[in-house]
mmCIF file of C-alpha atoms in Angstrom:
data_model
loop_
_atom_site.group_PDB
_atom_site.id
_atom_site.type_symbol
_atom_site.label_atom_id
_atom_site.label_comp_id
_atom_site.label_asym_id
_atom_site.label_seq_id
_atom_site.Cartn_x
_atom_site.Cartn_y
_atom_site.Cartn_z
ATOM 1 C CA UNK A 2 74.573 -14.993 105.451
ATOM 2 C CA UNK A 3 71.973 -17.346 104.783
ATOM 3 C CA UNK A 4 68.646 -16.207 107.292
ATOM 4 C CA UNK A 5 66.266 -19.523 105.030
ATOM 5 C CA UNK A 6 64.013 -20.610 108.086
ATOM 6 C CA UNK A 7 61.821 -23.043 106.575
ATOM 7 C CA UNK A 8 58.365 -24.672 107.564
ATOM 8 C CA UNK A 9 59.416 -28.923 107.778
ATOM 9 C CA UNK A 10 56.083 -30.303 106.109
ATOM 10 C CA UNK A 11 55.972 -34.205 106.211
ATOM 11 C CA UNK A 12 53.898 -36.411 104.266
ATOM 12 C CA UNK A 13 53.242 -39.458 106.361
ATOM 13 C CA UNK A 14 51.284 -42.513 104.788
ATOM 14 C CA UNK A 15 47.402 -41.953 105.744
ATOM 15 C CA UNK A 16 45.169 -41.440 102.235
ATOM 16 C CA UNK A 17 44.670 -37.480 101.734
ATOM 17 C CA UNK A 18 47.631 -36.427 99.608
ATOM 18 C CA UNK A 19 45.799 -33.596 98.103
ATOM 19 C CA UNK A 20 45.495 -31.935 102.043
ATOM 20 C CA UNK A 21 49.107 -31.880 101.539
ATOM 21 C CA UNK A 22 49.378 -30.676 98.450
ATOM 22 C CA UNK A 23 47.181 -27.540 99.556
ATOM 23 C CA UNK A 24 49.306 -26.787 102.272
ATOM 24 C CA UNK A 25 52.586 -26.688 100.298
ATOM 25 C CA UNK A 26 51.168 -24.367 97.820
ATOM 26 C CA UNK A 27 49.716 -22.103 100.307
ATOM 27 C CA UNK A 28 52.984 -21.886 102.303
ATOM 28 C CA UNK A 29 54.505 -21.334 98.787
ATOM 29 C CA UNK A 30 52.536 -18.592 97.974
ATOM 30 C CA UNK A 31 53.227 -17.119 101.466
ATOM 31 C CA UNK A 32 57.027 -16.631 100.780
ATOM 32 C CA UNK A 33 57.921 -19.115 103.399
ATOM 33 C CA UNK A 34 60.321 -21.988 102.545
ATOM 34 C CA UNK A 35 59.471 -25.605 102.816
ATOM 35 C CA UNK A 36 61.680 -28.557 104.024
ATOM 36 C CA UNK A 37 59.819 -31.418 102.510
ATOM 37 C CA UNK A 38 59.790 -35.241 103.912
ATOM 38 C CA UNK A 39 57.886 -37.528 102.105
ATOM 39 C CA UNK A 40 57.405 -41.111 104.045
ATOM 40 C CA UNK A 41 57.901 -44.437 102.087
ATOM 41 C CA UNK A 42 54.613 -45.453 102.958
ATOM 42 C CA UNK A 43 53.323 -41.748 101.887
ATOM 43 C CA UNK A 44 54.541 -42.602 98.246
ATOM 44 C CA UNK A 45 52.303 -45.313 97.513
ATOM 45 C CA UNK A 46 49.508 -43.639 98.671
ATOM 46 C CA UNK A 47 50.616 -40.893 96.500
ATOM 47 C CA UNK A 48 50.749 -43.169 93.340
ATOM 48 C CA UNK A 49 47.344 -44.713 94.265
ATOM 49 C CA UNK A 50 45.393 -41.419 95.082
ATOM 50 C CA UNK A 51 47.221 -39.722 91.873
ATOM 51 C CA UNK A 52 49.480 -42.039 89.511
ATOM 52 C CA UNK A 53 52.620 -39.906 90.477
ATOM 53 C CA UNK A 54 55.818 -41.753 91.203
ATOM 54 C CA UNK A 55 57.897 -39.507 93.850
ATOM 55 C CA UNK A 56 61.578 -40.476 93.156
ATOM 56 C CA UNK A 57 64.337 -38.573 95.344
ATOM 57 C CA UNK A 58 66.761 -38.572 92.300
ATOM 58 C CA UNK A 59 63.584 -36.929 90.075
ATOM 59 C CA UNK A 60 62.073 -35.312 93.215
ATOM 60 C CA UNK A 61 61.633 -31.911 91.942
ATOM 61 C CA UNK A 62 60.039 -32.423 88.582
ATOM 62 C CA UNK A 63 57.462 -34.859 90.681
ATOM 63 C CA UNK A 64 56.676 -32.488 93.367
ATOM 64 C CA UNK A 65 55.621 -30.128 90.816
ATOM 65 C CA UNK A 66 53.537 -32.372 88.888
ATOM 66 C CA UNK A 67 51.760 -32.979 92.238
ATOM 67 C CA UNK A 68 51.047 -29.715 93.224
ATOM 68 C CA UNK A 69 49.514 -28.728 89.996
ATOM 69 C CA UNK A 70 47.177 -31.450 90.148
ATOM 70 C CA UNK A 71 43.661 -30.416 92.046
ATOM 71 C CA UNK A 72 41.942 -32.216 94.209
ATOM 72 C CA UNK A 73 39.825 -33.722 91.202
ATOM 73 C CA UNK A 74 42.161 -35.326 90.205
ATOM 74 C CA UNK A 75 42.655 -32.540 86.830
ATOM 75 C CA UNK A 76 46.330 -31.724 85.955
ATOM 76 C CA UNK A 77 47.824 -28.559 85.393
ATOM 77 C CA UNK A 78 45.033 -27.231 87.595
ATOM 78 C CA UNK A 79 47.451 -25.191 89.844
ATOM 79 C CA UNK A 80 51.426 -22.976 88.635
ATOM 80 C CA UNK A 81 53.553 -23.620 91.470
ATOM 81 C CA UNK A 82 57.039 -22.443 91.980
ATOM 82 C CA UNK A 83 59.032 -25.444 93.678
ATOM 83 C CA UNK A 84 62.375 -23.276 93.881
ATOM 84 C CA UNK A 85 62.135 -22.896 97.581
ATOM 85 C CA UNK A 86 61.289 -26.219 97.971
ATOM 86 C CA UNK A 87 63.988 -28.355 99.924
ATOM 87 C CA UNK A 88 63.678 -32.572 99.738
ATOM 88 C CA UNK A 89 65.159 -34.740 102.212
ATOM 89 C CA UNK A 90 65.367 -38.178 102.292
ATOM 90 C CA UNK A 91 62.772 -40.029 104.483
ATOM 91 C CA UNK A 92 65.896 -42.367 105.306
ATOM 92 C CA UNK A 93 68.257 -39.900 105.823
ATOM 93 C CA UNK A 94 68.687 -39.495 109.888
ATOM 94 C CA UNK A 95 71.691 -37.043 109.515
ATOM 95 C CA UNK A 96 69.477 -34.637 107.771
ATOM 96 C CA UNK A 97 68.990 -31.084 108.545
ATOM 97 C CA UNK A 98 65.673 -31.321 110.094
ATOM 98 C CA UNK A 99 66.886 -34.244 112.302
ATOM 99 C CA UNK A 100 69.076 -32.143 114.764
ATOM 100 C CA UNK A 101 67.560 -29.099 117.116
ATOM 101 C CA UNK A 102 70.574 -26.845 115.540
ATOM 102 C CA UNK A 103 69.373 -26.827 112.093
ATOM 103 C CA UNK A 104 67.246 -23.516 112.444
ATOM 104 C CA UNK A 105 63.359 -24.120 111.467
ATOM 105 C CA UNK A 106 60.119 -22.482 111.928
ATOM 106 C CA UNK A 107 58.950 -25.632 112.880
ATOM 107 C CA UNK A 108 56.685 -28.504 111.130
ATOM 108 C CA UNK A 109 53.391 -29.469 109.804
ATOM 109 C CA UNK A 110 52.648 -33.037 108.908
ATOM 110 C CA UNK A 111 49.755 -33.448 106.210
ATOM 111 C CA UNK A 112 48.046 -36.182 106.553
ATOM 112 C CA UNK A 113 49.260 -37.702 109.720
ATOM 113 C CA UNK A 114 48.669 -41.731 109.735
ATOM 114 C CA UNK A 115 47.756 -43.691 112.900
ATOM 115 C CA UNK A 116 50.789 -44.966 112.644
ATOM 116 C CA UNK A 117 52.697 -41.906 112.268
ATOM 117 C CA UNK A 118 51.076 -40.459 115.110
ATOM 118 C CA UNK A 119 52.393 -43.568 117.448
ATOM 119 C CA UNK A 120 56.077 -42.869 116.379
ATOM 120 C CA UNK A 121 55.935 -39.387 117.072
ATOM 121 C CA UNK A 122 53.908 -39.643 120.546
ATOM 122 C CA UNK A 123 56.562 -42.697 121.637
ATOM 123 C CA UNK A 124 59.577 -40.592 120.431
ATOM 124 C CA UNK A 125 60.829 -43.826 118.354
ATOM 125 C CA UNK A 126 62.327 -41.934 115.581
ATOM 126 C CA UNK A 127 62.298 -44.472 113.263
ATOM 127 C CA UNK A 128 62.086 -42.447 109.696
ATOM 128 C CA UNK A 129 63.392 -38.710 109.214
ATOM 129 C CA UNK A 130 59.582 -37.526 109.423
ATOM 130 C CA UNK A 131 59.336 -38.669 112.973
ATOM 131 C CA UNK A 132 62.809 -37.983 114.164
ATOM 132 C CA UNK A 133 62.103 -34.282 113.176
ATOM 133 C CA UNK A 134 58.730 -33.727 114.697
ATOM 134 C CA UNK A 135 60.674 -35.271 118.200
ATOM 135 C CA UNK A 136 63.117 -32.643 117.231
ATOM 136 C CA UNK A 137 59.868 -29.804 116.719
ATOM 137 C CA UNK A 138 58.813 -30.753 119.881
ATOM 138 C CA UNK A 139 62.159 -30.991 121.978
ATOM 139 C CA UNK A 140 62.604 -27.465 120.549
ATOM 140 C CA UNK A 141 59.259 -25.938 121.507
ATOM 141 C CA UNK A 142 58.849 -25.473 118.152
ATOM 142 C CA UNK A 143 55.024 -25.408 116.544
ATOM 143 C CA UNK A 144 53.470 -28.910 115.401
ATOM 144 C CA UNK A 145 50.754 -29.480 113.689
ATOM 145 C CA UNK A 146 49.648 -33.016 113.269
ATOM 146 C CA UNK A 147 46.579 -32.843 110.627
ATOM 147 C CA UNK A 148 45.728 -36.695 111.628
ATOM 148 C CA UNK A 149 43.624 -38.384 109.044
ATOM 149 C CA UNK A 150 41.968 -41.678 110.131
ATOM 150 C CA UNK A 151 38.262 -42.963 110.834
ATOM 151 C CA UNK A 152 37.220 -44.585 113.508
ATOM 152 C CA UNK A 153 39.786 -43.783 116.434
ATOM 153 C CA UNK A 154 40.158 -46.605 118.707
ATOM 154 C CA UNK A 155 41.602 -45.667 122.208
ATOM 155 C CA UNK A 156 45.067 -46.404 121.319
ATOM 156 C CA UNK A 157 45.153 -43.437 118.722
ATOM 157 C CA UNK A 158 43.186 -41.068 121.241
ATOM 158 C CA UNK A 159 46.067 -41.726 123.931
ATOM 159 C CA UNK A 160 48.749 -40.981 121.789
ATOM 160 C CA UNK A 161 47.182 -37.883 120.152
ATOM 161 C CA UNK A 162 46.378 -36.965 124.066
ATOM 162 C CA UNK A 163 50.092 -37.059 124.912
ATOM 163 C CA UNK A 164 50.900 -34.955 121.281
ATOM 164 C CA UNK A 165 48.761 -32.508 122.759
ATOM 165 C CA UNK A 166 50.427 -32.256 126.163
ATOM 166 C CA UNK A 167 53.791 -32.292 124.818
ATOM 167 C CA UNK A 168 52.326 -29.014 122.645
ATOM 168 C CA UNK A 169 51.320 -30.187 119.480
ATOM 169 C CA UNK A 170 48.229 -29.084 117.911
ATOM 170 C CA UNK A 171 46.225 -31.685 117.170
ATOM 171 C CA UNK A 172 43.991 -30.985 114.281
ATOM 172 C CA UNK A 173 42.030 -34.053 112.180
ATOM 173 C CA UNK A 174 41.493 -33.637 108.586
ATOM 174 C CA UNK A 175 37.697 -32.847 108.754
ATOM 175 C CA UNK A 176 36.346 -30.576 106.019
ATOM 176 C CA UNK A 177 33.757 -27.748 107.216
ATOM 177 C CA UNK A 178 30.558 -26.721 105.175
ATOM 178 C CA UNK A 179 29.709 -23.523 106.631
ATOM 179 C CA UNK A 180 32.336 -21.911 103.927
ATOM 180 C CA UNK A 181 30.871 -22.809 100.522
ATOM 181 C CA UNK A 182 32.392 -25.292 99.409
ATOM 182 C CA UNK A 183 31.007 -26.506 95.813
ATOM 183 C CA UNK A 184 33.742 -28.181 95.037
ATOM 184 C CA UNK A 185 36.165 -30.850 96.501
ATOM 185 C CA UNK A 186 38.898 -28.826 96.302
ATOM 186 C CA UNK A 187 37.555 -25.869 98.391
ATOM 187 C CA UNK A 188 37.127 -28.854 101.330
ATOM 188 C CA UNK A 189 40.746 -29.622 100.696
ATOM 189 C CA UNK A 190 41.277 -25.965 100.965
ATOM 190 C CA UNK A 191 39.425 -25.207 104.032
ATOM 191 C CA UNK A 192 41.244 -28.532 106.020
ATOM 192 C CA UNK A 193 45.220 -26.967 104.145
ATOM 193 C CA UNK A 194 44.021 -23.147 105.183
ATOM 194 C CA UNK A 195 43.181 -24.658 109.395
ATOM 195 C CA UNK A 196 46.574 -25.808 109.052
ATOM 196 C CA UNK A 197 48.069 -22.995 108.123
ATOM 197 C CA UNK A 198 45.879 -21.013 110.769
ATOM 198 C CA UNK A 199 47.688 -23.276 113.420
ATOM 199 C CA UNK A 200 51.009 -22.280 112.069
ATOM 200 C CA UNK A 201 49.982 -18.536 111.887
ATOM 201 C CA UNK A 202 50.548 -18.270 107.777
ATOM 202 C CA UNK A 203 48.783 -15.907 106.504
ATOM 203 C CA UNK A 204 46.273 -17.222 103.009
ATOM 204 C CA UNK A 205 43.264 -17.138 101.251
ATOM 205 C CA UNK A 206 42.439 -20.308 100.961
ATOM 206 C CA UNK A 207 38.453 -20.737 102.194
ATOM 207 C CA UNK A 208 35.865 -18.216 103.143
ATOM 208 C CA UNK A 209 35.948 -17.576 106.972
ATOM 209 C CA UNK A 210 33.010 -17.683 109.557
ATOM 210 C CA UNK A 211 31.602 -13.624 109.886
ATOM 211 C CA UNK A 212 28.810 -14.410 112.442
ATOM 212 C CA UNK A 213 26.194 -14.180 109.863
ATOM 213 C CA UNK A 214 24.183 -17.401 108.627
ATOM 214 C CA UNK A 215 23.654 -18.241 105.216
ATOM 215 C CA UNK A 216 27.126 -16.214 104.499
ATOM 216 C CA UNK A 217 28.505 -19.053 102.783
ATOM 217 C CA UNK A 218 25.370 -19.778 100.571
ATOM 218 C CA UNK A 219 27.151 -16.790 98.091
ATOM 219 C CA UNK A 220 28.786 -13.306 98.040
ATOM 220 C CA UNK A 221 31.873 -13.393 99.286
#
C-alpha cells in the first residue's frame, strides 16, 4: 500500500526563485515528499533569475540543477536528492493535486505573485497551481502563500485578506536580520525556514530568536 502524502509546493511567477528553491530542499531533507507545480510564468523568471530552462520532458535533471544552485547565484553549491520529487504539469487540470481525493499534506506556494494570489482568492482555477490551492483550501488543508511583491495596492491587500479568512497563512517574503545573516543565502534561508515553520516541518535552516540581544552578532 502506498501511505506517499506529499507537501504540493507551487512556483508561481513573482521574482524570488531561490525562496523556493530553499524550501524544496528543506522539505527534502525532512523526509517529506514534494508534489511540484511550476507556473508558465514561474519559468521565465526562473531562466532570468538563474539561466535554467525547466522543461517537463527534462524536468528532473533541471530541478536538480536548480536546487544546487545558491542563492549567489554559485552552482553545485547544494547535493539534493530529487527522487521524491513528483512534477506535474502546470496545464494539466486532471492532475493529482487538482481533486480533494488525491491524499496531500497540503501546499506551500514559494513565491506567490500578485497575480497568483488573485486566482487563488477568486477561486478561478485557471492553471494546476491555483486549482490545487482551491483544492488545499476546500479541504482544510494548510496553505501557505509566501507572497512576494512591493508596494501592495489595496487590490492585493483584499485578496490576501480573504486568503486569510478562508485559512491560509499569509506570509510575505521579507528576510529578518536579527539571525545573522552574512550572506544572501542565510536571508533566503530564514524567509524558506518561516515557511516551513507555518507548515510545522521541522529544519535548521536560520538561527532562531532566544530572547537575548546581540545573539545573532556570533556563537550560535
Amino acid at each position: 500500500m502506498n501511505s506517499r502524502r506529499p507537501w504540493v509546493v507551487g512556483v508561481s511567477g513573482a521574482s524570488g526563485t531561490p525562496y523556493a528553491a530553499a524550501v524544496l530542499r528543506g522539505l527534502l531533507a525532512a523526509g517529506e515528499s514534494v508534489d511540484l507545480v511550476v507556473s508558465r510564468a514561474s519559468r521565465l523568471t526562473l531562466l532570468d533569475e538563474t539561466g535554467i530552462a525547466f522543461r517537463d520532458a527534462h524536468w528532473q535533471e533541471d530541478l536538480r540543477q536548480w536546487l544546487a544552485r545558491g542563492a549567489d547565484g554559485k552552482p553545485d553549491s547544494f547535493d539534493v536528492d530529487v527522487s521524491d520529487v513528483r512534477h506535474w504539469a502546470a496545464g494539466d487540470l486532471a492532475a493529482g493535486p487538482s481533486s480533494g481525493s488525491y491524499p496531500v499534506k497540503g501546499m506551500l506556494i514559494v513565491p506567490a505573485s500578485t497575480a497568483c494570489v488573485a486566482g487563488v482568492a477568486l477561486g478561478l482555477s485557471k492553471d494546476l497551481l491555483q486549482r490545487a490551492a482551491s483544492v488545499t483550501l476546500k479541504e482544510r488543508r494548510p496553505l501557505v502563500v509566501a507572497v512576494r511583491e512591493t508596494p501592495l495596492n489595496g487590490q492585493t491587500l483584499k485578496h490576501l485578506v480573504t486568503l486569510d479568512e478562508a485559512g491560509a497563512v499569509v506570509l510575505p517574503a521579507s528576510p529578518a536580520f536579527y539571525a545573522g545573516a552574512t550572506h544572501i543565502q542565510d536571508l533566503v534561508d530564514f524567509v524558506a525556514g518561516r515557511v516551513l515553520d507555518a507548515a510545522e516541518v521541522p529544519h535548521r535552516l536560520y538561527r532562531r530568536w532566544k530572547g537575548e540581544l546581540g545573539g545573532g552578532s556570533g556563537g550560535d
